[in-house]
XYZ file of C-alpha atoms in Angstrom:
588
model
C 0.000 0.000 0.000
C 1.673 3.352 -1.051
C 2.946 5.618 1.682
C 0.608 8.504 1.186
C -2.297 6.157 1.164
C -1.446 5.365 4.566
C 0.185 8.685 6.336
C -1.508 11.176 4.363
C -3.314 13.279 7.598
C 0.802 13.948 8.259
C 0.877 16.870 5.776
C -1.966 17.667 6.426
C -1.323 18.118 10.165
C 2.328 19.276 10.117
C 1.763 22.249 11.818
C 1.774 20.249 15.057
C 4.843 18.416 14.735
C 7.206 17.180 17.557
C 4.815 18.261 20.884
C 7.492 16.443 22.518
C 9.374 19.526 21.758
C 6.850 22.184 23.560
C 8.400 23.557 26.847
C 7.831 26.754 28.457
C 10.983 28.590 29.497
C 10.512 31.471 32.383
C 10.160 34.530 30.755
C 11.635 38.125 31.779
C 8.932 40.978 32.020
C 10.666 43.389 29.004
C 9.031 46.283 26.996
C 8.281 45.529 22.883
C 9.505 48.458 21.356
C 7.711 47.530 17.717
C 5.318 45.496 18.217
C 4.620 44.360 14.559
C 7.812 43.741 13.871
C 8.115 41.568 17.040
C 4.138 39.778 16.233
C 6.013 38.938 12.218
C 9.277 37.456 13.831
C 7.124 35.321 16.349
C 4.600 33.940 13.966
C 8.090 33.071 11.892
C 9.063 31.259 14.324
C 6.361 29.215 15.065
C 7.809 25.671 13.088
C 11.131 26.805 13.138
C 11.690 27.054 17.062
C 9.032 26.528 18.694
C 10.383 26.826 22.427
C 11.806 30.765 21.271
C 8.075 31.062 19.672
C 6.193 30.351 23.011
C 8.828 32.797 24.595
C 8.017 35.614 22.439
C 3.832 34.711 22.625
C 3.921 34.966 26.182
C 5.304 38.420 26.147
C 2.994 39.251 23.851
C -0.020 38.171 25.573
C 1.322 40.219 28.972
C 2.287 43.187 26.935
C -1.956 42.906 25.230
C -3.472 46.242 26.398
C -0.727 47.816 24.762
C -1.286 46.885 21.047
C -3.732 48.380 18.553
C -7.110 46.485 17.470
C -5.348 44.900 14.221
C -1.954 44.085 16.131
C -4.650 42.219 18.518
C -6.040 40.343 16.061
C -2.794 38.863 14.614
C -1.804 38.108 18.179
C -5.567 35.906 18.306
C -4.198 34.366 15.359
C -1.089 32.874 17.085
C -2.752 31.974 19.725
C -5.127 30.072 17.367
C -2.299 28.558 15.798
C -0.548 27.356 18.622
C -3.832 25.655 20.374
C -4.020 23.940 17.180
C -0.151 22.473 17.985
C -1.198 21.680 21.309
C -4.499 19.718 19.498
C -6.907 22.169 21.265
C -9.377 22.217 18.528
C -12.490 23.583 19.836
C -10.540 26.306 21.033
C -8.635 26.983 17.748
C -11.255 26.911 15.589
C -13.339 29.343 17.725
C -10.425 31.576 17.570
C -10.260 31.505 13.740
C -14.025 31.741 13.083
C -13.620 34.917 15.385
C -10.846 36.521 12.590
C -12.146 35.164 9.581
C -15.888 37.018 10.667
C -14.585 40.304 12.682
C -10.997 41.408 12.198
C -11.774 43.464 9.043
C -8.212 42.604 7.735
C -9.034 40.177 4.089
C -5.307 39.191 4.736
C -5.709 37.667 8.084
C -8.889 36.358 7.664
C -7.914 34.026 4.346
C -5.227 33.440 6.349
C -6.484 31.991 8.994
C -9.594 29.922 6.754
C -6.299 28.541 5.199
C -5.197 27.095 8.240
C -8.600 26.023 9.426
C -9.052 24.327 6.289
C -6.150 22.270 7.385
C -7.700 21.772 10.473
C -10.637 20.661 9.699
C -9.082 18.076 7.541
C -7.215 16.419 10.083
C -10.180 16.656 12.338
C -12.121 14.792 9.885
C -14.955 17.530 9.880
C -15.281 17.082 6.009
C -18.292 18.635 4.794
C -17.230 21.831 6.441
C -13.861 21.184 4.998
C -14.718 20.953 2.081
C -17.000 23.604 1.963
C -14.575 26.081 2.873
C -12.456 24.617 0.258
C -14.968 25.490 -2.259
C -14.691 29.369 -0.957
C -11.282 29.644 -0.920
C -11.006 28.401 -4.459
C -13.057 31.102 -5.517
C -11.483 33.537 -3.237
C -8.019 32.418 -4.334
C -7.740 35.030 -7.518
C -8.022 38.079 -5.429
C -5.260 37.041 -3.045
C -2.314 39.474 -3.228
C -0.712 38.324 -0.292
C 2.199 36.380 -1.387
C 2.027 33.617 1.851
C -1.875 33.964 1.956
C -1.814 33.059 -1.977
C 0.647 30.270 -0.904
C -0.925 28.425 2.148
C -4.647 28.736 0.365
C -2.655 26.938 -2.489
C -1.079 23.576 -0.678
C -4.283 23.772 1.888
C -6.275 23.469 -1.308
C -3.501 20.611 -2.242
C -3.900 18.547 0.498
C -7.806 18.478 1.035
C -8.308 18.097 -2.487
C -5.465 14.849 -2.191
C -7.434 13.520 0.091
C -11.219 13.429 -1.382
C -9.185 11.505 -4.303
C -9.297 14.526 -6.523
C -5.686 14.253 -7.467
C -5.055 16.093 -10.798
C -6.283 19.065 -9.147
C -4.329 18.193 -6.132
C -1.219 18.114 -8.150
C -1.916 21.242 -10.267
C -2.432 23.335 -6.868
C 0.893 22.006 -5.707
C 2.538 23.322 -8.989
C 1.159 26.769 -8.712
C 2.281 27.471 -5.471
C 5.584 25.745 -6.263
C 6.018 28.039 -9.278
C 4.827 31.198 -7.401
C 7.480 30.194 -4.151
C 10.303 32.277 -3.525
C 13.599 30.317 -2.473
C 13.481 29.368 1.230
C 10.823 27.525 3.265
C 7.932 28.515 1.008
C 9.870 26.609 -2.407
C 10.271 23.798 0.237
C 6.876 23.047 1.415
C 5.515 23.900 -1.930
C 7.691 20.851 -3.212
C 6.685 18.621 -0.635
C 3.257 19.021 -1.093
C 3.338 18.578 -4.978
C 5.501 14.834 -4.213
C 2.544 13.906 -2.185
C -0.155 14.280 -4.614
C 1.693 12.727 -6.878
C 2.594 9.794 -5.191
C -1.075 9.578 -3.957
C -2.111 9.231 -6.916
C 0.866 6.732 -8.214
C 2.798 8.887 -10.290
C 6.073 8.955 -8.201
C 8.991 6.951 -8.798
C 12.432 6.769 -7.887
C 13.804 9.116 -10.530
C 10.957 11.715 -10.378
C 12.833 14.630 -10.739
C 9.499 16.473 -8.533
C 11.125 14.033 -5.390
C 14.782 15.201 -5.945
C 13.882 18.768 -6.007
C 11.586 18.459 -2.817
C 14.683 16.604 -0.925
C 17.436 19.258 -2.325
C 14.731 22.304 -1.022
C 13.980 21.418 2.531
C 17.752 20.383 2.567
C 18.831 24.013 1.780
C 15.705 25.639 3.523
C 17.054 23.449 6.751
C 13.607 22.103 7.687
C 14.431 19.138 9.136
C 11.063 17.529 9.830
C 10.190 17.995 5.695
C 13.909 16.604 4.668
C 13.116 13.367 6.715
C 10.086 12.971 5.696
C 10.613 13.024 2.099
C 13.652 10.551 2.642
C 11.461 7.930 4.185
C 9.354 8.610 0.789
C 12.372 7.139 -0.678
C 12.805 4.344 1.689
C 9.194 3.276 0.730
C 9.700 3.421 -3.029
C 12.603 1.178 -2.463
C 10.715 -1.308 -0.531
C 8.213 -1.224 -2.994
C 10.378 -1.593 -6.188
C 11.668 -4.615 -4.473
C 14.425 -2.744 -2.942
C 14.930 -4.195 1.039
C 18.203 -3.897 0.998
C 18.447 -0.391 -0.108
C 15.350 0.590 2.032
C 17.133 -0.550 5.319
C 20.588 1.235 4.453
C 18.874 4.287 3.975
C 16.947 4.161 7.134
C 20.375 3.819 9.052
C 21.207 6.521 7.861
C 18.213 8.914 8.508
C 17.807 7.199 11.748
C 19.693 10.008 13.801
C 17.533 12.151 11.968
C 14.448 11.152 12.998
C 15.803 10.512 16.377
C 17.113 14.642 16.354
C 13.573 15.662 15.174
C 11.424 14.341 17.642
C 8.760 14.418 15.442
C 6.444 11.221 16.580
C 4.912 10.503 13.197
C 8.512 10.167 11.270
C 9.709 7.855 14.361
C 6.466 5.654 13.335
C 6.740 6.133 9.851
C 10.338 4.640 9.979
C 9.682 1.666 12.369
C 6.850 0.266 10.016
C 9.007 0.431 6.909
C 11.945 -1.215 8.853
C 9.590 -3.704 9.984
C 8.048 -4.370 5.899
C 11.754 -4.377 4.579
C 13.636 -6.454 6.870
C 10.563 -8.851 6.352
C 10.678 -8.432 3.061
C 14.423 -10.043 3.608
C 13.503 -12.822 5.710
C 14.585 -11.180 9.108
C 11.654 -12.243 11.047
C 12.605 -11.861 14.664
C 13.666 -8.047 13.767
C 10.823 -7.076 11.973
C 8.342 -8.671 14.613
C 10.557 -6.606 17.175
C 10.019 -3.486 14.899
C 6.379 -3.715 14.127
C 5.716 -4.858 17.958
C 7.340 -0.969 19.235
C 5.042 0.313 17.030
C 1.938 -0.948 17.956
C 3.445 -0.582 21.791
C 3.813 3.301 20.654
C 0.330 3.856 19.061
C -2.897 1.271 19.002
C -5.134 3.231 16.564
C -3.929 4.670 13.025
C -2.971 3.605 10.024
C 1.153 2.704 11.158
C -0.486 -0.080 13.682
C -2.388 -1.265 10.603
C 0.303 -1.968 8.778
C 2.130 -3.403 11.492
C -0.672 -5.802 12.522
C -0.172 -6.828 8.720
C 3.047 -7.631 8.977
C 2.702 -9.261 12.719
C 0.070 -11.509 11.146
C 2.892 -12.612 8.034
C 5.053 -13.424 9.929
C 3.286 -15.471 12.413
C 1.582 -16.901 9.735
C 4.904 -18.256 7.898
C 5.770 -19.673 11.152
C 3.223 -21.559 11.638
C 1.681 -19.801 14.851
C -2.263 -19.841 13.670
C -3.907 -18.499 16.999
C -1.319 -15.316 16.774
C -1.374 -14.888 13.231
C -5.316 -15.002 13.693
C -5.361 -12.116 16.307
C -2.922 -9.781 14.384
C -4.897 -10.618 11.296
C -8.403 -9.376 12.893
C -6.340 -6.201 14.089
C -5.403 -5.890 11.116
C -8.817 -6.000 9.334
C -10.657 -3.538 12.083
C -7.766 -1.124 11.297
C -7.912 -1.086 7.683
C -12.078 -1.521 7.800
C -11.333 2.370 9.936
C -9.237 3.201 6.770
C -11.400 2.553 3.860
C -14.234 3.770 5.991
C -12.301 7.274 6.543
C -11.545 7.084 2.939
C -15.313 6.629 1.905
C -16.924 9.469 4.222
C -13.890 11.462 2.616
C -15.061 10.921 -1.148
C -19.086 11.353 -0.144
C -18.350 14.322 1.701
C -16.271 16.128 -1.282
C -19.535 14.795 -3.757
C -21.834 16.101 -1.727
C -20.297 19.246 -1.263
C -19.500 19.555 -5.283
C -23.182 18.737 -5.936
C -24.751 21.363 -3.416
C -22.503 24.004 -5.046
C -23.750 22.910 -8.599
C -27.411 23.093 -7.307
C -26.665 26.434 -6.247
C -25.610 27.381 -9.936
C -27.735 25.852 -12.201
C -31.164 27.354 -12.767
C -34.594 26.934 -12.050
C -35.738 25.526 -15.432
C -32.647 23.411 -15.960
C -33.071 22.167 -12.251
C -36.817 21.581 -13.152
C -36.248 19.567 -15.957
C -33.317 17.094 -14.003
C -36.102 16.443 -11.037
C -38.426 15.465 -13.766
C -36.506 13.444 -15.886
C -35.235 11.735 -12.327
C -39.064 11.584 -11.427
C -39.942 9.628 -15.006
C -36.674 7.721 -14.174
C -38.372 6.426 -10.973
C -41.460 5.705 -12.196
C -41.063 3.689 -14.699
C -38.704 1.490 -12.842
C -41.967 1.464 -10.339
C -45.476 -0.087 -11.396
C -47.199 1.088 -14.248
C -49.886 2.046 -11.558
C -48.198 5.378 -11.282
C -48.112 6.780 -14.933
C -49.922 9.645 -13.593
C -47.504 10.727 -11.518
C -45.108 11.040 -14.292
C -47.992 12.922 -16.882
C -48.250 15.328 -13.684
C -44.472 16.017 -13.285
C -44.036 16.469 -16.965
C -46.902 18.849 -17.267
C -45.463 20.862 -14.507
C -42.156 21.034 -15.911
C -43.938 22.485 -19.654
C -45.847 25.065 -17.226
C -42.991 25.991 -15.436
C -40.832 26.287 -18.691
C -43.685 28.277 -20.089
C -43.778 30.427 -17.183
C -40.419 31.247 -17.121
C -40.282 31.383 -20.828
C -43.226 34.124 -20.611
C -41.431 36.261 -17.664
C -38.277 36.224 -19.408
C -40.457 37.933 -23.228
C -42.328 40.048 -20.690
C -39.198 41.535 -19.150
C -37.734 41.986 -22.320
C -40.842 43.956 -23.440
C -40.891 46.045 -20.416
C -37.111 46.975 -20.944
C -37.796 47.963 -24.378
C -40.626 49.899 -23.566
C -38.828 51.989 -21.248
C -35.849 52.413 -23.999
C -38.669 53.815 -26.308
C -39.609 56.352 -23.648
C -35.605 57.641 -23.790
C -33.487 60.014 -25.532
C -31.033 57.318 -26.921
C -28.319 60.764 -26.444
C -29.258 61.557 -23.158
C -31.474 59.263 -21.212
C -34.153 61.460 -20.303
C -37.860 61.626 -21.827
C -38.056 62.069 -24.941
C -40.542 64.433 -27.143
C -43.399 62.559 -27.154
C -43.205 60.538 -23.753
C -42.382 63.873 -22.188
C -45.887 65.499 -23.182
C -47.614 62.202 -22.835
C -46.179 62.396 -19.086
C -46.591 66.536 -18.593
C -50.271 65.563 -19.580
C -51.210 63.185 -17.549
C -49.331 64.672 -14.727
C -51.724 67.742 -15.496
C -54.600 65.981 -15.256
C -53.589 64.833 -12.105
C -53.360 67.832 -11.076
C -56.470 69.308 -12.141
C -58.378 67.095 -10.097
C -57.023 67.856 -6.966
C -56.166 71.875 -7.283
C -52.630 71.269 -7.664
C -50.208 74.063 -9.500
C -47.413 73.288 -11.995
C -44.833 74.875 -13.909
C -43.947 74.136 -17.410
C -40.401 75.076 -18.555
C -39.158 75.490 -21.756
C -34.677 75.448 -22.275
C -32.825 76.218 -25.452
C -29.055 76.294 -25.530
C -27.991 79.635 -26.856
C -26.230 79.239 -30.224
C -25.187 75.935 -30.032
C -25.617 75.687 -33.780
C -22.358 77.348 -33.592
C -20.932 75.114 -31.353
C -21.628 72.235 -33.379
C -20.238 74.061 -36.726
C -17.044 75.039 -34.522
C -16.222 71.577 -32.742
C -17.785 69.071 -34.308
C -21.108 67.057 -33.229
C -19.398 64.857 -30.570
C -18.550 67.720 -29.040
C -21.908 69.394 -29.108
C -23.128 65.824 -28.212
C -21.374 65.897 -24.773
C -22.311 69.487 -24.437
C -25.698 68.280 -24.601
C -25.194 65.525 -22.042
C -23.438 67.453 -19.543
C -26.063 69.863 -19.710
C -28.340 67.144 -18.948
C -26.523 66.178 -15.581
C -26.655 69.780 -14.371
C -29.805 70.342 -14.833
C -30.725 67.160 -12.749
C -29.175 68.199 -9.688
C -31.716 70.761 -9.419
C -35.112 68.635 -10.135
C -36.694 66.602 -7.724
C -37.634 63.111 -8.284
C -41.473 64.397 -8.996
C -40.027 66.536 -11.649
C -40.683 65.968 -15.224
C -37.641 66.258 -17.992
C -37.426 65.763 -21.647
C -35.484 66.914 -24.649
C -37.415 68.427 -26.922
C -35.998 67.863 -29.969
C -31.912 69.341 -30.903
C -30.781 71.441 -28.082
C -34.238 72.141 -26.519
C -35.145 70.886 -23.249
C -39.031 70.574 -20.673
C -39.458 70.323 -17.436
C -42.524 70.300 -15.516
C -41.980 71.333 -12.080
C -45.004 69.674 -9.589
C -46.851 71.664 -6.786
C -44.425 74.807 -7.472
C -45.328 78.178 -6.878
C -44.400 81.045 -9.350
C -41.586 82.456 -6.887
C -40.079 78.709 -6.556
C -40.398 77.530 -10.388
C -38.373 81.378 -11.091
C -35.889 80.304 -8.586
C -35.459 76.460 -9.757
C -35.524 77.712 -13.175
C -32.594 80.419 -12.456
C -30.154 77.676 -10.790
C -30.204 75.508 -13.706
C -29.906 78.010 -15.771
C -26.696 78.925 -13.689
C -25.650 75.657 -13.294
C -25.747 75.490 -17.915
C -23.461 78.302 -17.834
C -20.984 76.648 -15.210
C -20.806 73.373 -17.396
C -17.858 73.067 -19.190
C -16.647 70.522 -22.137
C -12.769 70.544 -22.940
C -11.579 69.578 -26.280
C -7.783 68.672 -27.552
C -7.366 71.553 -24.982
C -9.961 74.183 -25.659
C -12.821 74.574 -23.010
C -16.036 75.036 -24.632
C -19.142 76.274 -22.483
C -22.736 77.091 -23.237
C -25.708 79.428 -22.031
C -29.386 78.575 -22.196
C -32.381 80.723 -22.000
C -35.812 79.682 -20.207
C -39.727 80.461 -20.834
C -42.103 79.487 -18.118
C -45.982 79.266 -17.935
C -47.762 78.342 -15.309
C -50.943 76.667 -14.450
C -52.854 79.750 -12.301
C -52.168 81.803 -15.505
C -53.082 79.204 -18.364
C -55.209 76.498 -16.537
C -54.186 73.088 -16.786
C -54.162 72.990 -20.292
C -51.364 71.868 -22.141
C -51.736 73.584 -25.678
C -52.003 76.946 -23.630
C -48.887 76.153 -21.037
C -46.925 75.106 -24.844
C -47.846 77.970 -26.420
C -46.823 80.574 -22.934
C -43.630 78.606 -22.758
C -42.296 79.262 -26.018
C -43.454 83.183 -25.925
C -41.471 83.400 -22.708
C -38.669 81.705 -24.465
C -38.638 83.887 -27.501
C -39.073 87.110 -25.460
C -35.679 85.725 -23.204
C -34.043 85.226 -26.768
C -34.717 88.608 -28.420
C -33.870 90.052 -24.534
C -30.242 88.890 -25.395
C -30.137 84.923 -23.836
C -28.906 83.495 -21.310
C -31.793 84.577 -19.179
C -35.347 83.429 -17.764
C -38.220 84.904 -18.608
C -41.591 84.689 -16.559
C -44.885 83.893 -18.563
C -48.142 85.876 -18.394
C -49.959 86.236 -15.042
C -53.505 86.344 -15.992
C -54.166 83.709 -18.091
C -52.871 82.630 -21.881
C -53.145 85.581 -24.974
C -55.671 85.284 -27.437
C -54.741 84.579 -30.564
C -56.836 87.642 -32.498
């Protein structure tokens, strides 16, 4: 069975290597004279020296009501980290949901869903595992961070390596391997792509992915990684029929793993001593071997494999009644495996499949339950043929419905386009006076006053001859925008036709509609278009009418307007004129 199958949860869970290790030296009371500084260096050292890390963690922790909100929550974030070493987990994982939902810093927080993602993993919580998985996939792009990008990147790795999903595995591994500076980044980056791949078989002897793992953790001097991926060596000699090779190599590592103190390598190495020197025949040593590690650990996949070999052995020899016990040990412990294994791949399906409910949509859902639903029946008795006539009648109507929403909506957003100015998005002619009727109407009914506005741009004929249409064009537009500021949302506005703008201003008295009228104006003679370097403004002139003069008839408030308008032009533009008080002229 290949390595990774067995001792994948390792990389997974490397953060807590070597608790053997974990001792708390007495610790001056000193002052932190930069505090991030000091919070970087002590995270650094979390996996590097741990004993220096708890040093510096302490001090932080007494030196608290001294550091600002964000250096707090970067402190919560080693202490997360560290009662996930200690295999707190409840603890940790509070402590991370609490930064990944209030520290306000994106950084932190995708930090720290990386590293519960790994937690989660190796606490075998995998629906929520792989639900943050999901997330962080689609959060990944965004990621500046360089070691954010990098532990979302072998997090994603590993989870994904262990729900069987081991292309993508690999292909995470290579994208944080290419995006690794030299260091301890390039060397866990490595590591993690040489156990996807031999997960998923691909490794070999000669894989130039395993040499470059072993000469990076070499050079990046993390010891727990270099041994590690020489005991992947040791196993791809026993299993290329190697024993000989296997067992040198382990003598040599052996003060190694020894230095490390890392329990999981010290297991690791017993059970292959114990397969290879039974792969050569030396029985009494490998039962000696594969007995320490069952002595060391009763649960697991290293007593597994030790039971297996315990049970050869005794079974060569003849012993039935102990080759019978180790064998039943054996078959519980590898029954756990392939159990773990199973909830593993249902939990990563049903995760993939609620996120591709989520996506797809109603009709195409619709369709699926009733092709599942006709499925069903007719697999059942014929009895229930109605059932299936029902389902597929309420998929057409639901098709049709959605089919009918979908033309309706469309209609809708056309009719509102036809209501537009395609130049400037505002009424145009003839929805404008449609509208300025009705509103008048209205009106009428209930007493109300109005004021109907008429706005011509002041010799923009010559602007247009001068600077082109596209210029007059975003004259027009910008004129537009100014004007708005001064309407309310009650208001009425509509181009005319050229450069000639309405508005009907609702429930305004004569002094108001002068005043409104008088600020846009204003505001047209502020607005300013620049072209290849030459400012070009405008002026306008208004006409108003109003209902206690002319009634609420439109015709009359048209014809008032544009008199008011003319008399502004011939007054010299760039003005507002005031219609009659009294009521419209009559025409003689």
């Amino acid at each position: 069975m290949p390595r990774w199958s067995r001792n994948l949860q390792r990389w997974t869970a490397w953060v807590a290597f070597a608790s053997s290790l974990c001792w708390r030296a007495g610790l001056a009371v000193q002052h932190i004279a930069d505090p991030d500084t000091y919070l970087e260096q002590t995270q650094s050292l979390a996996t590097v020296d741990h004993p220096r890390f708890l040093q510096q963690l302490a001090l932080l922790n007494q030196e608290a009501a001294r550091l600002t909100s964000d250096q707090l929550w970067r402190l919560r974030y080693s202490n997360a980290w560290e009662a996930m070493y200690e295999n707190d987990y409840p603890k940790s994982e509070a402590l991370f949901q609490d930064i990944i939902r209030h520290a306000g810093n994106r950084a932190l927080a995708d930090k720290a869903s990386a590293t519960l993602l790994s937690q989660l993993m190796l606490t075998r919580h995998y629906p929520e595992a792989f639900e943050l998985a999901d997330r962080l996939a689609a959060r990944l792009p965004k990621v500046a961070d360089a070691e954010v990008r990098r532990s979302m990147l072998l997090n994603l790795s590993q989870s994904l390596a262990l729900a069987g999903q081991i292309d993508l595995a690999v292909q995470y591994a290579r994208v944080a391997l290419t995006e690794a500076a030299s260091g301890k980044s390039s060397c866990y980056s490595a590591a993690s792509l040489v156990a996807g791949l031999s997960l998923g078989h691909r490794l070999k002897l000669d894989s130039p992915e395993l040499q470059q793992a072993i000469q990076a953790c070499t050079a990046a001097k993390v010891p727990v990684f270099s041994t590690d991926l020489q005991l992947t060596v040791v196993d791809l000699y026993r299993l290329a029929g190697q024993p000989h090779k296997a067992l040198a190599l382990l003598d040599r590592i052996a003060p190694s793993v020894e230095a490390d103190g890392y329990a999981a390598n010290k297991l690791e190495a017993l059970v292959l001593r114990a397969q290879a020197l039974a792969a050569i025949g030396d029985d009494d040593a490998a039962r000696k071997a594969a007995q320490a590690v069952v002595a060391m650990q009763k649960t697991g996949d290293w007593p597994r494999d030790a039971y297996e070999v315990l049970y050869r052995i005794e079974k060569k020899q003849g012993h039935t009644a102990a080759a019978l016990d180790y064998y039943e040990k054996y078959v519980a412990l590898d029954k756990a495996y392939l159990d773990d294994v199973n909830v593993r791949t249902v939990a990563y399906e049903t995760v993939q499949q609620h996120v591709l409910l989520q996506k797809l949509e109603t009709e195409s859902l619709s369709r699926q339950n009733a092709l599942l639903r006709m499925r069903q029946t007719l697999d059942a008795k014929t009895a229930e043929t109605n059932r299936l006539y029902l389902a597929l009648l309420l998929m057409a109507l639901v098709s049709a419905a959605l089919w009918m929403f979908r033309l309706k909506r469309s209609q809708l957003r056309f009719k509102k386009l036809s209501h537009l100015d395609g130049l400037t998005a505002i009424f145009n002619r003839q929805h404008f006076m449609s509208e300025v009727e009705r509103t008048l109407r209205l009106l009428e009914r209930r007493a109300g006053t109005a004021c109907l506005v008429f706005i011509d741009l002041d010799h923009f004929k010559h602007i247009n001859d001068t600077y082109g249409h596209a210029v007059g064009d975003d004259v027009l537009r910008q004129v537009v925008v100014a004007s708005k500021q001064h309407l309310r949302p009650v208001d009425l506005f509509g181009r005319l036709g050229g450069e000639e703008f309405g508005i009907l201003l609702v429930e305004c008295t004569r002094t108001q509609s002068m005043v409104i009228a008088d600020r846009i104006r204003l505001a047209i003679e502020e607005t300013r278009v620049e072209d290849d370097g030459v400012v070009v403004g405008v002026s306008a002139s208004a006409g108003l009418s109003f209902t206690d003069a002319c009634g609420h008839d439109l015709q009359c408030l048209c014809k008032e307007a544009d008199a008011a308008l003319y008399r502004a032009k011939r007054g010299g533009r760039n003005r507002v004129v005031a219609g009659a008080e009294y009521g419209c002229p009559v025409e003689a």
